[in-house]
Amino acid sequence: PLFSPDSRHVAYIGQIGQSWRMVVDQSQGPSCGSNLGLPLFSPDASRLAYTVSRGKSFVAIVNGVEQAPYDEVAAMLFSPDSRRLAYMARRQEREFVVVEGQGQGEHLHCAALVFSADSQHLAYSATDAQGTTLVVDGQASRQTCQSILDNGRVAFDAGTCLWAIGYRDGQL
């Protein structure tokens, strides 16, 4: 089971007969087949998100509402103020980031979603044919590198300064 950050709610995946359901505070959600993602509470415990498979597609469910279907949904992340949910999605061979239901950018690969501490900015690393770059608030950096170290990890400091270490042509 997963307890909410305020410890007032609990969510878990339960099997009722042959079907699997998300159970939140003893209320059973709809039948979801056998492929449910782990639940994620927002920091203020007001929102709950998880993924389910629907045939060959996956959908995010946010407070009981299904979002658009994709070939894959991964790495769900709430902003620190709990107002925004972002996740990575794949459709065919392209990956992009979905923020509050709206897809942004199309890349060969996306990684390392991170919100700034004030929740105003979202960043991630994105790889395309030209190389790997940082995307901040949907805008890709003009500079590319061969790779961002630490599995593409990017981080905001306590303010809004973004940090990442990349290399190009053997140089950091």
CSV table of C-alpha atoms in Angstrom, one decimal:
chain,number,residue,atom,x,y,z
A,1,PRO,CA,0.0,0.0,0.0
A,2,LEU,CA,1.0,3.6,-0.5
A,3,PHE,CA,0.1,6.2,2.1
A,4,SER,CA,-0.5,9.8,1.1
A,5,PRO,CA,2.1,12.4,2.2
A,6,ASP,CA,-0.3,13.6,4.9
A,7,SER,CA,-1.0,9.9,6.0
A,8,ARG,CA,-4.8,10.5,5.6
A,9,HIS,CA,-5.2,8.3,2.5
A,10,VAL,CA,-4.1,4.9,1.4
A,11,ALA,CA,-4.0,3.5,-2.1
A,12,TYR,CA,-3.2,-0.1,-3.3
A,13,ILE,CA,-3.8,-2.5,-6.1
A,14,GLY,CA,-6.4,-5.1,-5.2
A,15,GLN,CA,-7.7,-8.2,-6.9
A,16,ILE,CA,-11.4,-8.7,-6.8
A,17,GLY,CA,-12.3,-12.0,-8.4
A,18,GLN,CA,-10.5,-12.1,-11.8
A,19,SER,CA,-10.1,-8.3,-12.1
A,20,TRP,CA,-7.6,-5.9,-10.6
A,21,ARG,CA,-8.6,-2.5,-9.3
A,22,MET,CA,-7.0,0.6,-7.7
A,23,VAL,CA,-8.4,0.8,-4.2
A,24,VAL,CA,-8.3,4.2,-2.5
A,25,ASP,CA,-9.5,4.7,1.0
A,26,GLN,CA,-11.6,1.4,0.7
A,27,SER,CA,-13.3,2.7,-2.5
A,28,GLN,CA,-12.7,0.4,-5.5
A,29,GLY,CA,-12.0,1.9,-8.8
A,30,PRO,CA,-13.1,0.4,-12.1
A,31,SER,CA,-11.7,-3.0,-13.3
A,32,CYS,CA,-8.3,-2.4,-14.9
A,33,GLY,CA,-7.2,-5.8,-16.3
A,34,SER,CA,-3.9,-7.0,-14.9
A,35,ASN,CA,-1.5,-4.2,-15.8
A,36,LEU,CA,-1.8,-1.4,-13.3
A,37,GLY,CA,1.0,1.0,-12.4
A,38,LEU,CA,1.8,2.0,-8.9
A,39,PRO,CA,-0.2,4.8,-7.4
A,40,LEU,CA,1.3,8.3,-7.0
A,41,PHE,CA,-0.1,10.9,-4.6
A,42,SER,CA,0.6,14.6,-5.2
A,43,PRO,CA,2.7,16.3,-2.4
A,44,ASP,CA,-0.5,17.8,-0.9
A,45,ALA,CA,-2.4,14.5,-1.1
A,46,SER,CA,-5.2,16.1,-3.1
A,47,ARG,CA,-4.5,14.1,-6.3
A,48,LEU,CA,-3.8,10.5,-7.2
A,49,ALA,CA,-2.4,9.2,-10.5
A,50,TYR,CA,-1.6,5.8,-11.9
A,51,THR,CA,-1.4,4.0,-15.2
A,52,VAL,CA,-3.4,1.1,-16.6
A,53,SER,CA,-3.3,-0.8,-19.9
A,54,ARG,CA,-6.3,-0.7,-22.2
A,55,GLY,CA,-5.7,-3.3,-24.9
A,56,LYS,CA,-2.4,-2.4,-26.5
A,57,SER,CA,-2.5,1.2,-25.1
A,58,PHE,CA,-1.7,2.7,-21.7
A,59,VAL,CA,-3.5,5.6,-20.1
A,60,ALA,CA,-2.8,7.7,-17.1
A,61,ILE,CA,-5.7,8.0,-14.6
A,62,VAL,CA,-5.7,11.2,-12.6
A,63,ASN,CA,-8.3,11.5,-9.8
A,64,GLY,CA,-10.3,8.8,-11.5
A,65,VAL,CA,-10.3,10.5,-15.0
A,66,GLU,CA,-8.7,8.7,-17.9
A,67,GLN,CA,-6.3,10.7,-20.0
A,68,ALA,CA,-5.4,10.1,-23.7
A,69,PRO,CA,-4.1,6.7,-24.7
A,70,TYR,CA,-0.5,6.1,-25.7
A,71,ASP,CA,1.7,3.1,-26.6
A,72,GLU,CA,3.5,3.7,-23.3
A,73,VAL,CA,3.2,6.0,-20.2
A,74,ALA,CA,6.0,6.3,-17.7
A,75,ALA,CA,7.7,8.5,-15.1
A,76,MET,CA,4.8,10.3,-13.6
A,77,LEU,CA,5.7,13.3,-11.5
A,78,PHE,CA,3.7,15.9,-9.7
A,79,SER,CA,5.0,19.5,-9.3
A,80,PRO,CA,5.9,20.4,-5.7
A,81,ASP,CA,2.8,22.6,-5.4
A,82,SER,CA,0.7,19.6,-6.6
A,83,ARG,CA,-1.0,21.7,-9.4
A,84,ARG,CA,0.7,20.0,-12.4
A,85,LEU,CA,1.3,16.4,-13.4
A,86,ALA,CA,3.9,15.5,-16.0
A,87,TYR,CA,4.8,12.2,-17.5
A,88,MET,CA,6.6,10.7,-20.4
A,89,ALA,CA,4.7,9.0,-23.2
A,90,ARG,CA,5.4,7.2,-26.4
A,91,ARG,CA,3.4,6.9,-29.5
A,92,GLN,CA,4.9,4.7,-32.3
A,93,GLU,CA,8.6,5.5,-32.2
A,94,ARG,CA,8.4,9.0,-30.8
A,95,GLU,CA,8.6,10.1,-27.1
A,96,PHE,CA,7.3,13.3,-25.6
A,97,VAL,CA,6.3,14.8,-22.3
A,98,VAL,CA,2.6,15.3,-21.3
A,99,VAL,CA,1.9,18.1,-18.9
A,100,GLU,CA,-1.7,18.3,-17.6
A,101,GLY,CA,-2.9,16.3,-20.6
A,102,GLN,CA,-1.1,18.3,-23.2
A,103,GLY,CA,1.8,16.7,-25.2
A,104,GLN,CA,4.9,18.8,-25.9
A,105,GLY,CA,7.8,18.1,-28.2
A,106,GLU,CA,8.6,14.9,-30.1
A,107,HIS,CA,11.9,13.2,-29.6
A,108,LEU,CA,13.6,9.8,-30.0
A,109,HIS,CA,14.0,9.6,-26.3
A,110,CYS,CA,13.0,11.7,-23.2
A,111,ALA,CA,14.4,11.3,-19.7
A,112,ALA,CA,14.7,12.8,-16.2
A,113,LEU,CA,11.7,14.9,-15.7
A,114,VAL,CA,12.2,17.5,-12.9
A,115,PHE,CA,10.1,20.5,-11.7
A,116,SER,CA,11.7,23.5,-10.1
A,117,ALA,CA,11.2,24.0,-6.4
A,118,ASP,CA,8.7,26.8,-7.0
A,119,SER,CA,6.8,24.5,-9.5
A,120,GLN,CA,7.0,27.1,-12.2
A,121,HIS,CA,9.4,25.3,-14.5
A,122,LEU,CA,9.7,21.7,-15.9
A,123,ALA,CA,12.9,20.4,-17.5
A,124,TYR,CA,14.0,17.1,-19.0
A,125,SER,CA,16.6,15.7,-21.3
A,126,ALA,CA,15.7,14.9,-24.9
A,127,THR,CA,17.6,13.0,-27.5
A,128,ASP,CA,17.1,13.4,-31.3
A,129,ALA,CA,19.3,12.7,-34.3
A,130,GLN,CA,21.3,15.9,-33.6
A,131,GLY,CA,22.2,14.8,-30.1
A,132,THR,CA,20.9,15.3,-26.5
A,133,THR,CA,19.7,18.6,-25.2
A,134,LEU,CA,17.8,20.1,-22.3
A,135,VAL,CA,14.2,21.1,-22.7
A,136,VAL,CA,12.8,23.7,-20.2
A,137,ASP,CA,9.2,24.7,-20.3
A,138,GLY,CA,8.8,23.0,-23.7
A,139,GLN,CA,11.7,24.9,-25.3
A,140,ALA,CA,14.7,22.9,-26.4
A,141,SER,CA,18.2,24.4,-25.8
A,142,ARG,CA,20.2,25.3,-28.9
A,143,GLN,CA,23.2,23.4,-27.6
A,144,THR,CA,23.4,19.7,-27.9
A,145,CYS,CA,25.8,17.1,-26.5
A,146,GLN,CA,26.4,13.4,-27.1
A,147,SER,CA,25.0,12.5,-23.7
A,148,ILE,CA,23.9,13.9,-20.4
A,149,LEU,CA,25.7,12.1,-17.6
A,150,ASP,CA,24.1,10.2,-14.7
A,151,ASN,CA,21.4,8.7,-17.0
A,152,GLY,CA,20.4,12.0,-18.4
A,153,ARG,CA,19.7,13.4,-14.9
A,154,VAL,CA,19.0,17.2,-14.7
A,155,ALA,CA,18.3,19.1,-11.5
A,156,PHE,CA,17.2,22.5,-10.3
A,157,ASP,CA,18.9,24.1,-7.4
A,158,ALA,CA,16.9,25.6,-4.6
A,159,GLY,CA,15.9,28.4,-6.9
A,160,THR,CA,15.4,28.1,-10.6
A,161,CYS,CA,18.9,27.4,-11.8
A,162,LEU,CA,19.1,24.2,-13.9
A,163,TRP,CA,22.1,21.9,-13.7
A,164,ALA,CA,23.2,19.0,-15.9
A,165,ILE,CA,26.6,17.6,-17.0
A,166,GLY,CA,27.0,16.6,-20.6
A,167,TYR,CA,29.8,15.7,-22.9
A,168,ARG,CA,30.6,16.3,-26.6
A,169,ASP,CA,33.6,15.0,-28.5
A,170,GLY,CA,35.1,13.6,-25.2
A,171,GLN,CA,34.8,16.9,-23.4
A,172,LEU,CA,32.6,17.7,-20.4
